[in-house]
Coordinates of C-alpha atoms and ligand atoms in Angstrom, one line a residue:
X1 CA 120.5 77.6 51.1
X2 CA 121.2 74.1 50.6
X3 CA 119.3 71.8 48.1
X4 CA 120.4 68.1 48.0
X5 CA 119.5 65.7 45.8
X6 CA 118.2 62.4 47.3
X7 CA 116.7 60.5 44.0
X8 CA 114.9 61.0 40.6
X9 CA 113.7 59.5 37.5
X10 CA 113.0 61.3 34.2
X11 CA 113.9 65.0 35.1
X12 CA 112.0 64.4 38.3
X13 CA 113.6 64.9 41.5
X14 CA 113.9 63.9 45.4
X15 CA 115.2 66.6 47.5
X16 CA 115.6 68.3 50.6
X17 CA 115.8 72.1 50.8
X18 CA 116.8 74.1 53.7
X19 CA 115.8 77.6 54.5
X20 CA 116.7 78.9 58.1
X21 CA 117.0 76.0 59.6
X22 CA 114.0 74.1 58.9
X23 CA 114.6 71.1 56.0
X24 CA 111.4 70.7 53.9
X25 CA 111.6 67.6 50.9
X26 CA 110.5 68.0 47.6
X27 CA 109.0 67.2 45.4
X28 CA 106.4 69.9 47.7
X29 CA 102.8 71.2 47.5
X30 CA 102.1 74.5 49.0
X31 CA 98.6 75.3 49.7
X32 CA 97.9 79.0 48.8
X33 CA 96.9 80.7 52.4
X34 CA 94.6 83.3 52.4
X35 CA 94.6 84.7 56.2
X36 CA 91.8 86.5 56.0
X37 CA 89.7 83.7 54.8
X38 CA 91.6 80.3 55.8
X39 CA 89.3 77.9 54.3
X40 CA 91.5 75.6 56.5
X41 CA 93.2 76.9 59.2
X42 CA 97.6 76.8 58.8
X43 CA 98.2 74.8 61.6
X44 CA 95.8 72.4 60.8
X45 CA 96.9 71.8 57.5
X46 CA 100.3 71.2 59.1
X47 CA 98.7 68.8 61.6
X48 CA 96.4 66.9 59.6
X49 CA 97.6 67.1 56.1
X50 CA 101.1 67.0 56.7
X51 CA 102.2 70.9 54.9
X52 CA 105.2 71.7 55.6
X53 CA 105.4 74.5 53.7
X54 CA 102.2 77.2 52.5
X55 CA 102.4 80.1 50.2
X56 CA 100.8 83.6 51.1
X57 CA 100.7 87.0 49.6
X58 CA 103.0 89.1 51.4
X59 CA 101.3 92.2 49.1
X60 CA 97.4 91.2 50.7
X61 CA 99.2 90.7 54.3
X62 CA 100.4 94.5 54.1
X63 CA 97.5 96.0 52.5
X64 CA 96.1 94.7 56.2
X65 CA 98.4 94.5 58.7
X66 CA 100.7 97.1 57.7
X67 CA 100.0 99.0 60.7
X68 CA 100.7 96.1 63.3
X69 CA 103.8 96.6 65.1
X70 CA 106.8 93.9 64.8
X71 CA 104.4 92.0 62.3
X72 CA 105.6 88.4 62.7
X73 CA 104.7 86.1 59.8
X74 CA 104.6 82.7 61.1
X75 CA 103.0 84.2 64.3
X76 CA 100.0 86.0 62.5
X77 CA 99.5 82.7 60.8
X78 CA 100.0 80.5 63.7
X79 CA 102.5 78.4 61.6
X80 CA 105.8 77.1 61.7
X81 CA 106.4 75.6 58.7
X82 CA 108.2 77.3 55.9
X83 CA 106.7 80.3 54.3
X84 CA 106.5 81.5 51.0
X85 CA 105.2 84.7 50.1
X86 CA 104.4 86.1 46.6
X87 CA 105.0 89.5 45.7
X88 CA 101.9 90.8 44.3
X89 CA 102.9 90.5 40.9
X90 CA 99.5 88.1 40.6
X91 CA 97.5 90.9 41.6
X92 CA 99.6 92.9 38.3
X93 CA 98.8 90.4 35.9
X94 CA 94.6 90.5 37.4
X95 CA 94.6 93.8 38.0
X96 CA 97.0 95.6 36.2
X97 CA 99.0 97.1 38.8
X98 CA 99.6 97.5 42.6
X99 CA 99.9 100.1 44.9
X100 CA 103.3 99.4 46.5
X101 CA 107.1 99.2 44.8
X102 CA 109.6 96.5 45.1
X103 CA 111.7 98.3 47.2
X104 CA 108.8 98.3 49.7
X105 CA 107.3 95.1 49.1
X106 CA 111.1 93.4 49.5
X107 CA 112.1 95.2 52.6
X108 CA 108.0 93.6 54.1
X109 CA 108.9 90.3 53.3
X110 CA 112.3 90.5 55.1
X111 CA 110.3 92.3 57.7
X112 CA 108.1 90.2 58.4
X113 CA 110.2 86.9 58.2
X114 CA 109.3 85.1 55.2
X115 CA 111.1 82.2 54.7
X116 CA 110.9 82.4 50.7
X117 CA 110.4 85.0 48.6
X118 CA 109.5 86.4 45.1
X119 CA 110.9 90.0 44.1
X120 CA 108.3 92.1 42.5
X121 CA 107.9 90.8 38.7
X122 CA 105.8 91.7 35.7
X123 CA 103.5 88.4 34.8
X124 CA 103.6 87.5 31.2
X125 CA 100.0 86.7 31.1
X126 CA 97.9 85.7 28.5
X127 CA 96.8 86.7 25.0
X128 CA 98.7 89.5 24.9
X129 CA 100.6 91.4 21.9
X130 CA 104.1 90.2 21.7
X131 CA 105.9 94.0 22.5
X132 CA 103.7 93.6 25.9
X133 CA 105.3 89.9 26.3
X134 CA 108.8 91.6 25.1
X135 CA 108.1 94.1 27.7
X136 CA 107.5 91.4 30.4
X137 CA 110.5 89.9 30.6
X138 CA 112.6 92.6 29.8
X139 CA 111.1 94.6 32.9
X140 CA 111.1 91.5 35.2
X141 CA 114.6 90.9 34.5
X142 CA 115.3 94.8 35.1
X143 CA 113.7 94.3 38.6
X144 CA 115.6 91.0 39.6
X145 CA 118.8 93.2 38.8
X146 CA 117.8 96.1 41.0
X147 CA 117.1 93.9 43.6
X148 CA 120.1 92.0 44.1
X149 CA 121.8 94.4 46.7
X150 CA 118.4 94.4 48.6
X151 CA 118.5 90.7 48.8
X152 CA 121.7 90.0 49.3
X153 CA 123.2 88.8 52.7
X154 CA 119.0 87.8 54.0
X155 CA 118.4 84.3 55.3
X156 CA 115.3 84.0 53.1
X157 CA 115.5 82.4 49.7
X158 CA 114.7 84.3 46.7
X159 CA 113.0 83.4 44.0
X160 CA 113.4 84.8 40.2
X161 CA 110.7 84.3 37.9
X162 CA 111.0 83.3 34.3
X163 CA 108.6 85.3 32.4
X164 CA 107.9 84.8 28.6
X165 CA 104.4 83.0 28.2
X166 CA 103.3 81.1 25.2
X167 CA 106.3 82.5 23.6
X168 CA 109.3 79.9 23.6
X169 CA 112.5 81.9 22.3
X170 CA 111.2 84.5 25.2
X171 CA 110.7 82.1 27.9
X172 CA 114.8 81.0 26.8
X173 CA 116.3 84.1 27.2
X174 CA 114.7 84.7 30.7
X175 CA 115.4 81.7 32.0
X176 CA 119.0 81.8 30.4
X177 CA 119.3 85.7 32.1
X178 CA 118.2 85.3 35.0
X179 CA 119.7 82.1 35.8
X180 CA 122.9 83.9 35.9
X181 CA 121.7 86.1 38.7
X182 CA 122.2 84.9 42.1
X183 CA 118.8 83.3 43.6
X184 CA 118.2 80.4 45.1
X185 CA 115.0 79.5 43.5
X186 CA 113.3 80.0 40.1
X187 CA 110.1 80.4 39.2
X188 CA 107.8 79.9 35.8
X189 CA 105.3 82.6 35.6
X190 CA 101.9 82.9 34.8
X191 CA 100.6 79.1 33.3
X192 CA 97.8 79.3 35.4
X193 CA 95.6 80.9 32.8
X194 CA 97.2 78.2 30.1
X195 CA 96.1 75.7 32.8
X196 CA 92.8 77.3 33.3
X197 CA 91.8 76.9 30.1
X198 CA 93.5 73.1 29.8
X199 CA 95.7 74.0 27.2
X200 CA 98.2 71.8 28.8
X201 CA 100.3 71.2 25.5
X202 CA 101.8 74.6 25.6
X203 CA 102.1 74.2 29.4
X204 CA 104.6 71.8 28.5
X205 CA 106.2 73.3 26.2
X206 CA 106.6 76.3 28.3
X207 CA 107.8 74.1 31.4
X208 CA 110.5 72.4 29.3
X209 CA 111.7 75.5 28.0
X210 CA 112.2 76.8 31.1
X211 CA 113.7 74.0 33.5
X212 CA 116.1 73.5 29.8
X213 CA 117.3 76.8 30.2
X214 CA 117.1 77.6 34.1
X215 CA 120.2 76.5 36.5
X216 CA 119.7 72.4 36.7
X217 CA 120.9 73.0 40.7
X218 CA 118.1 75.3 41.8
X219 CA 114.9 74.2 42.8
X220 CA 112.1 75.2 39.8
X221 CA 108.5 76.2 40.7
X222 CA 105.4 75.8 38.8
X223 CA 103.4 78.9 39.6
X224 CA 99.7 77.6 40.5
X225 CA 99.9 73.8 39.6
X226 CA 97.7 72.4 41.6
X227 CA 95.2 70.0 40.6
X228 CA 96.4 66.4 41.3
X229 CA 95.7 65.3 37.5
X230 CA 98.8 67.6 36.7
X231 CA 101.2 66.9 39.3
X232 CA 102.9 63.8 37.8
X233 CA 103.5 65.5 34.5
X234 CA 104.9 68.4 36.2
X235 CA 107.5 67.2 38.4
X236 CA 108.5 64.2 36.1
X237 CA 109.4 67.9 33.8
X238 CA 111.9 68.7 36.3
X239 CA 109.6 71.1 39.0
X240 CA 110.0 70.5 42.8
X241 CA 107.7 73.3 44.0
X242 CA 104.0 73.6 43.3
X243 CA 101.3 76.1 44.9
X244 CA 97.3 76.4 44.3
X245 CA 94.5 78.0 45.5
X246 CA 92.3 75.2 43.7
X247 CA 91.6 72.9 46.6
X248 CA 89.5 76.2 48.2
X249 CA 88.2 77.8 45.3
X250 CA 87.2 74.4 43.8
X251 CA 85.5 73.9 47.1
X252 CA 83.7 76.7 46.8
X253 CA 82.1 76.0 43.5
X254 CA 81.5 72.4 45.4
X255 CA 84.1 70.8 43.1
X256 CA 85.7 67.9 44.5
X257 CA 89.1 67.0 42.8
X258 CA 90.1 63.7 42.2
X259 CA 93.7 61.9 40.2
X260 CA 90.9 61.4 37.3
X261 CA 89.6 65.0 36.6
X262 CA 86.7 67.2 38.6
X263 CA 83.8 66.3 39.8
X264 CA 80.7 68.2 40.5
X265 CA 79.5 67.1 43.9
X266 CA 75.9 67.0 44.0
X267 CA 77.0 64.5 40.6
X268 CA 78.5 62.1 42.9
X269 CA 76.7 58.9 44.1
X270 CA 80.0 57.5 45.5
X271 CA 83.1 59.2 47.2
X272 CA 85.8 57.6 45.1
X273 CA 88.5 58.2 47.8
X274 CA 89.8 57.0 51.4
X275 CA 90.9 60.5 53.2
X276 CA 89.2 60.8 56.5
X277 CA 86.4 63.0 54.8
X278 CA 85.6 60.5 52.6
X279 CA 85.4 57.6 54.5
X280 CA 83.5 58.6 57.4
X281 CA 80.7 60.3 55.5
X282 CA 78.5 59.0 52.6
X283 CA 78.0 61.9 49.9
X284 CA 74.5 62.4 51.1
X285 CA 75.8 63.1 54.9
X286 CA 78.1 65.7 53.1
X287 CA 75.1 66.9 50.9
X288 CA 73.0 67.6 53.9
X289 CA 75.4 70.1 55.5
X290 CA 74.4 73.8 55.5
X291 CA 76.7 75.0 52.5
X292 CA 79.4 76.5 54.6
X293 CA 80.3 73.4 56.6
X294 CA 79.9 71.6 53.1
X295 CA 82.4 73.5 51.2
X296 CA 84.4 73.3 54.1
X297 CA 84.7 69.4 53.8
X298 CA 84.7 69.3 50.1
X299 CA 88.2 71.5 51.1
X300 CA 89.7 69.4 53.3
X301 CA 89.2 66.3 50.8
X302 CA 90.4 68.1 47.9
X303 CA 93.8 69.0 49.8
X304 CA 94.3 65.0 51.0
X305 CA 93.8 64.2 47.3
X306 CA 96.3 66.7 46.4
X307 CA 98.8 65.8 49.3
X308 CA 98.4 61.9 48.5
X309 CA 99.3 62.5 44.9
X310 CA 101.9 64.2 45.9
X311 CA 103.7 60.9 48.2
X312 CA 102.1 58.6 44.7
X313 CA 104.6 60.7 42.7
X314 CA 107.7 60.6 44.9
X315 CA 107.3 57.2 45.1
X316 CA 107.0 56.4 41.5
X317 CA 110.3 58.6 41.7
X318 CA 112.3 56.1 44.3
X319 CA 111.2 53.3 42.3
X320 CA 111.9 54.6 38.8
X321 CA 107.8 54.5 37.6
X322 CA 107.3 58.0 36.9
X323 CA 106.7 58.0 33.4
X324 CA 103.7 54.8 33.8
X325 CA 102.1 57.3 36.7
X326 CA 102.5 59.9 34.3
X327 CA 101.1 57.7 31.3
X328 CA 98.0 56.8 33.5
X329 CA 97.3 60.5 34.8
X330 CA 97.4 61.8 31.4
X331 CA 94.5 59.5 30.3
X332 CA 92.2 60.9 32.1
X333 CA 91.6 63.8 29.7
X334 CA 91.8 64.5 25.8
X335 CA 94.0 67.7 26.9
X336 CA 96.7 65.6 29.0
X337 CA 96.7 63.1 26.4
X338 CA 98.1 65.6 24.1
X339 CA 100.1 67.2 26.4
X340 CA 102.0 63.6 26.8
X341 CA 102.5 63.5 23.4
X342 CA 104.1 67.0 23.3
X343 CA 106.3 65.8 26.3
X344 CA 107.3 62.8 24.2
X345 CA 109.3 65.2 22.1
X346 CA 111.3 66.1 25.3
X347 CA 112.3 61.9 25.5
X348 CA 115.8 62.6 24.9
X349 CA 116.2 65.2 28.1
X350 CA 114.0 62.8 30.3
X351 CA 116.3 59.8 29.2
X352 CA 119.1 62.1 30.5
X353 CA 118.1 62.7 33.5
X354 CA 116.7 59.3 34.6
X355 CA 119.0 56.9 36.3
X356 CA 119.3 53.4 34.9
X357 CA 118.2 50.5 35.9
X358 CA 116.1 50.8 38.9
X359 CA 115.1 46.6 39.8
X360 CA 111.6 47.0 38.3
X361 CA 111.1 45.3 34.7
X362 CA 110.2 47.9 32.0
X363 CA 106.0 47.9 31.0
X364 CA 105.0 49.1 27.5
X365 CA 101.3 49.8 27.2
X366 CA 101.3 51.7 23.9
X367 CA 102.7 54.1 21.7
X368 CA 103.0 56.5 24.2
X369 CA 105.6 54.4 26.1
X370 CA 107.9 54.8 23.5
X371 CA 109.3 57.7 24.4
X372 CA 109.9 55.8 28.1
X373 CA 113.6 56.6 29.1
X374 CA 114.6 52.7 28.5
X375 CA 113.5 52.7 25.0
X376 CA 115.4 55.8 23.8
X377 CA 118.3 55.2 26.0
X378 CA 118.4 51.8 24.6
X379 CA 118.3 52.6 20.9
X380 CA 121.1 54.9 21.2
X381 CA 123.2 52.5 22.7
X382 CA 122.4 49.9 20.0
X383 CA 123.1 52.6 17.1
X384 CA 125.7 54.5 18.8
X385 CA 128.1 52.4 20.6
X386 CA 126.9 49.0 19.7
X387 CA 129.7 47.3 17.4
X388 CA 129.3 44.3 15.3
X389 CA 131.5 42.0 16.3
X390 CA 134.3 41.8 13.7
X391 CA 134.9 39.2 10.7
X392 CA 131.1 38.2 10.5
X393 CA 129.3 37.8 7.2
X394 CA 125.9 36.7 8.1
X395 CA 123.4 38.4 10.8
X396 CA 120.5 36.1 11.4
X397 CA 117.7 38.3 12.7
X398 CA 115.2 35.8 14.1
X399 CA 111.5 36.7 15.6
X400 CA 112.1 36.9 19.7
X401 CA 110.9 33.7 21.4
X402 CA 108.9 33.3 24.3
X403 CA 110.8 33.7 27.1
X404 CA 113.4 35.9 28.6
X405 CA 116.2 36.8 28.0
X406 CA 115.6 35.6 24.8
X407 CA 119.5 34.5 23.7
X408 CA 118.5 31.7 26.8
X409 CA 115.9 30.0 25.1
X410 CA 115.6 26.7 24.5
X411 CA 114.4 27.6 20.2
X412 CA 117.5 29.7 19.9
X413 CA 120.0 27.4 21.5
X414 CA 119.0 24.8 19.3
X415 CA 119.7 27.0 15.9
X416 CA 123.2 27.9 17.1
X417 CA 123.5 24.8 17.9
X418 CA 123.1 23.8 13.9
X419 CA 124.1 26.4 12.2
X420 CA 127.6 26.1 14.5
X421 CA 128.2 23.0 11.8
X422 CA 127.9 25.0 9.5
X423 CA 131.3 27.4 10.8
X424 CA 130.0 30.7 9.7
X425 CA 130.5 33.6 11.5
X426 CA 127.0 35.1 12.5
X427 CA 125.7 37.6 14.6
X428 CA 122.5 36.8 16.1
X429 CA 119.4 39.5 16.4
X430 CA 116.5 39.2 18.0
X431 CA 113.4 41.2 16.0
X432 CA 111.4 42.5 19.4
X433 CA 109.1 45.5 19.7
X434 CA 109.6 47.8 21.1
X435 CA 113.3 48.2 20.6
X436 CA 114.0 47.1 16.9
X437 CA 116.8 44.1 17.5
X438 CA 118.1 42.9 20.6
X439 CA 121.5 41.4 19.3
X440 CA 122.0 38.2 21.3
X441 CA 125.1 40.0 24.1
X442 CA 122.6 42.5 25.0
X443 CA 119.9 40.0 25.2
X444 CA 120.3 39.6 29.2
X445 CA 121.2 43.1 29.4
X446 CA 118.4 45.8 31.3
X447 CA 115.8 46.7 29.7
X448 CA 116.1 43.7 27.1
X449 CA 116.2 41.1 29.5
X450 CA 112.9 42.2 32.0
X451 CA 110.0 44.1 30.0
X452 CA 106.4 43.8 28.8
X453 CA 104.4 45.1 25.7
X454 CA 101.1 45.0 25.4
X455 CA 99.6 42.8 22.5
X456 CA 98.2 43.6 20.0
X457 CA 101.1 46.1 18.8
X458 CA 99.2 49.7 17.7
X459 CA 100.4 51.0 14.5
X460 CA 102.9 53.5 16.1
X461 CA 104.6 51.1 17.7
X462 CA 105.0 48.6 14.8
X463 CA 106.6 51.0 12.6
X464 CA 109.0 52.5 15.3
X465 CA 110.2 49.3 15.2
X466 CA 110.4 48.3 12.2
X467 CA 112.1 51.8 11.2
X468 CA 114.4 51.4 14.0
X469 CA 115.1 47.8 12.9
X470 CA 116.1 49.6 9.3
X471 CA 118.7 52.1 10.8
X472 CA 120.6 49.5 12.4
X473 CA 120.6 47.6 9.2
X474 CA 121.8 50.9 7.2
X475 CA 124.5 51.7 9.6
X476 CA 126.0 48.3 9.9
X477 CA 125.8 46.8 6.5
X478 CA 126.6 43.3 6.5
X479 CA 127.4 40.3 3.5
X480 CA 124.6 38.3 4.2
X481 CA 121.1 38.8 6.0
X482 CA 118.4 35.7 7.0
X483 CA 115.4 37.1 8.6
X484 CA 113.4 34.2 10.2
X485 CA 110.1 35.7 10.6
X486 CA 106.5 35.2 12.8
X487 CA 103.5 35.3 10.9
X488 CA 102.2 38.6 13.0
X489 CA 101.5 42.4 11.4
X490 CA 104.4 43.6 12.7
X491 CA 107.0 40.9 11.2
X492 CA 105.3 41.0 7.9
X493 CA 105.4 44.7 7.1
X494 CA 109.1 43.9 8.3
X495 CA 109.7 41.4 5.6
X496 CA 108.0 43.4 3.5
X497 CA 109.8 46.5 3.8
X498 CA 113.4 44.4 3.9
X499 CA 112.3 42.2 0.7
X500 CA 111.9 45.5 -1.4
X501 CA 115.2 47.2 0.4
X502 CA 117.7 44.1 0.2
X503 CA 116.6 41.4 -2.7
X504 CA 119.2 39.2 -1.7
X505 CA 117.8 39.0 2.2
X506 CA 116.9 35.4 2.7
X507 CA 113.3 35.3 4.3
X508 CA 112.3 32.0 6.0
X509 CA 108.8 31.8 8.3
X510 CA 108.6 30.1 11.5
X511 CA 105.5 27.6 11.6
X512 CA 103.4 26.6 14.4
X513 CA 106.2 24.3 15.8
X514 CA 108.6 26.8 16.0
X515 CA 112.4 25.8 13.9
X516 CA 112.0 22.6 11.7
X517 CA 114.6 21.4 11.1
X518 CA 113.8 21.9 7.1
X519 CA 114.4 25.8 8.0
X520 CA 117.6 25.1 9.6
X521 CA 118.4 23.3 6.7
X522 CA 117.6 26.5 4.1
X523 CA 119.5 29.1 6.5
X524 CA 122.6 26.7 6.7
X525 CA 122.5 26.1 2.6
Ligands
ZN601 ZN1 88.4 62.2 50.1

């Protein structure tokens, strides 16, 4: 196998992975293909909707076919993409068991020439007793062993799933284990249910447990992710391989998907989209269809939804926006909202793995955006490794002006300007949200020198920064300390909070007009 990385932001990734011979690039949606009911036909959705890879059940395939002589897969699906085939182990976790063993069910998928494939595992499932969950990953990790001299030396790719559920330290240990097995792929099992049900704060929590502990080289797939709401969230948390049934089975229940949540179709007196369905039909053309045909469209636009998404996100990727496409996907519902918020606790491992600075200026909207890779990567270079410069005894924090970079503007040159008279040694900080202090040399330094916050500040954000403000303060004590303050909520709870801390601070306001040259006069006294 060979999986190279082209680009990524947070722990999102471009890449291109090969499987005999044919190069596919991820991030990569596989539309689950039922052959005996292909709501759209395999070729077709390589044709018109631009799949290069599809997932099938190897398990279904041989419950029907197993009888066919020199069963070829791609053949029997008229296909020549890649071709993933699951094991079964989804018709486990529905029905409890399945009539085949993973010897068998291995040797098929060689057989039949799947291009990737899943050894026979036990899905975690869901609210179940925590020896059953023990049990789960324990047994699956059992089977990936017994496997290994089955799989060995095959030109497909295998996958091994993580198992674990809701259950964190479990979903660690599986990853951990079976990471040091030799596939090519891993998988998370079983958050369809946790999806079903839109708990998707413990889907991320489950996610990042598992890409944190899987190997960081191998490609990571999100069993059944596939609506397009979720997509964003998902890769930007490190996954590169997605598969769902949902543009079909949404289709049947006449659900058309959108970026913005589910509609139900006879609800719709627009088609908010610009696929070929959609633009060529108005919803009552689609509406008076006999239901087949219907469910048949509804499909079709459901899957260009899912595919466009999918090119949205790899482009937010190239240009280093993932985190604002993530921000906007996950207000479309209270449950992605949350989940957001839970991923914010992640910001440290997304900061790692996004590259710097990218050409595009940074955009805060809210509180959420604090945990943006440029915010926490730049308050640990200000705390960590920023150094006052040496032999100074008087830090002038001063409200940011206007413009950008800030150390450039015309107000600030003027007070160094003055208080240079004056011979002191000062270091010059800039109070900004949402960073804390910009100190004047890292002033027309990225992200400091090219963002945007949204005005008014919410609450969250004002005391982030005015906390983060304080720990740079702590950590580099200093002599003597003039804040030169705005009259705005955030700069007064500032002052505020400094007055009480440090009585000797010398507080001056800024009027209307900006430096008078009566302040300059007080900071230089
Ligand atoms: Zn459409």
């Amino acid at each position: 196998m060979s999986f190279e990385l082209r680009d990524r932001d947070l722990l999102g990734r471009i890449g291109r992975l090969t499987v005999k011979g044919k190069t596919i690039e991820t991030p990569a949606f596989m539309p689950v293909v039922n052959p005996l009911i292909e709501t759209i036909p395999a070729k077709k959705l390589r044709q018109d909707f631009g799949c290069e890879i599809l997932i099938t059940n190897s398990y279904i395939i041989r419950n029907h076919f197993k009888d066919v002589p020199n069963l070829e897969l791609h053949k029997l699906l008229d296909y020549d993409g890649v071709v993933m085939t699951d094991s079964g182990a989804y018709q486990i976790l529905v029905y409890g068991e399945v009539e085949v063993t993973q010897d068998e069910i291995i040797n098929w998928q060689k057989q039949i020439g799947s291009d990737i494939s899943v050894i026979l595992d036990i899905p975690t499932g869901w609210d179940v007793p925590r020896e059953k969950v023990e049990f789960t990953v324990k047994e699956t990790l059992r089977r990936a062993e017994e496997a290994l001299p089955l799989i060995e030396d095959t030109p497909n790719l295998w996958v091994g799933p993580i198992q674990g559920g809701r259950h964190l330290g479990l979903v660690a240990e599986s990853a951990t284990r079976i990471g040091k097995m030799p596939f090519d792929i891993h998988a998370l099992g079983s958050p369809t249910e946790v999806m079903e049900r839109y708990m998707y704060p413990v889907l991320v929590d489950m996610a990042m447990t598992a890409k944190l502990n899987a190997p960081v080289e191998r490609p990571i797939h999100l069993f059944g992710a596939g609506h397009p709401n979720i997509l964003a969230m998902s890769v930007a948390m490190g996954y590169d391989l997605f598969d769902s049934a949902a543009y079909a089975l949404f289709a049947k229940d006449e659900r058309y998907l959108t970026t913005r949540g589910t509609y139900l179709f006879k609800d719709l007196q627009y088609l908010p989209c610009s696929c070929p369905v959609c633009r060529n039909q108005s919803p009552e053309d689609i509406r008076d269809l006999p239901r087949g045909e219907r469910q048949r469209v509804i499909a079709q636009h459901n899957m260009h939804v899912t595919m466009s998404e999918m090119e949205t996100v790899k482009q937010a990727i190239s240009e280093g926006s993932l985190w604002d496409l993530v921000e906007t996907r996950a207000k479309g519902h209270a449950q992605m909202t949350s989940a957001l918020k839970t991923l914010s606790k992640y910001s440290k491992h997304l900061e790692a793995g996004s590259p710097g600075f990218k050409g595009k200026g940074v955009f805060y909207y809210d509180y959420h955006s604090l945990a943006k890779p440029e915010v926490i990567r730049y308050q640990n270079r200000l705390v960590n490794n920023y150094q006052s410069p040496e032999n100074i005894d008087t830090r002038i924090l001063i409200s940011a002006p206007q413009r950008k970079p800030y150390s450039r503007s015309r107000e600030f040159r003027k007070l160094k300007e003055k208080l240079a008279q004056g011979k002191k040694e000062i270091q010059y900080c800039f109070i900004a949200a949402p960073y804390g202090l910009i100190p004047e040399y890292l002033a027309e330094t990225y992200p400091a020198s090219q963002y945007q916050i949204a005005e008014p500040l919410d609450q969250e954000t004002i005391q982030h920064t005015v906390n983060n403000i304080i720990e740079y303060l702590e950590k580099y004590p200093i002599k003597n300390t003039v804040i030169i303050f705005r009259d705005n909520e955030m700069e007064r709870e500032l002052v505020g909070k400094l007055g009480e801390k440090y009585p000797s601070i010398k507080i001056e306001e800024l009027d209307q007009t900006g430096l008078s040259d009566q302040i300059l006069g007080l900071i230089i006294k």
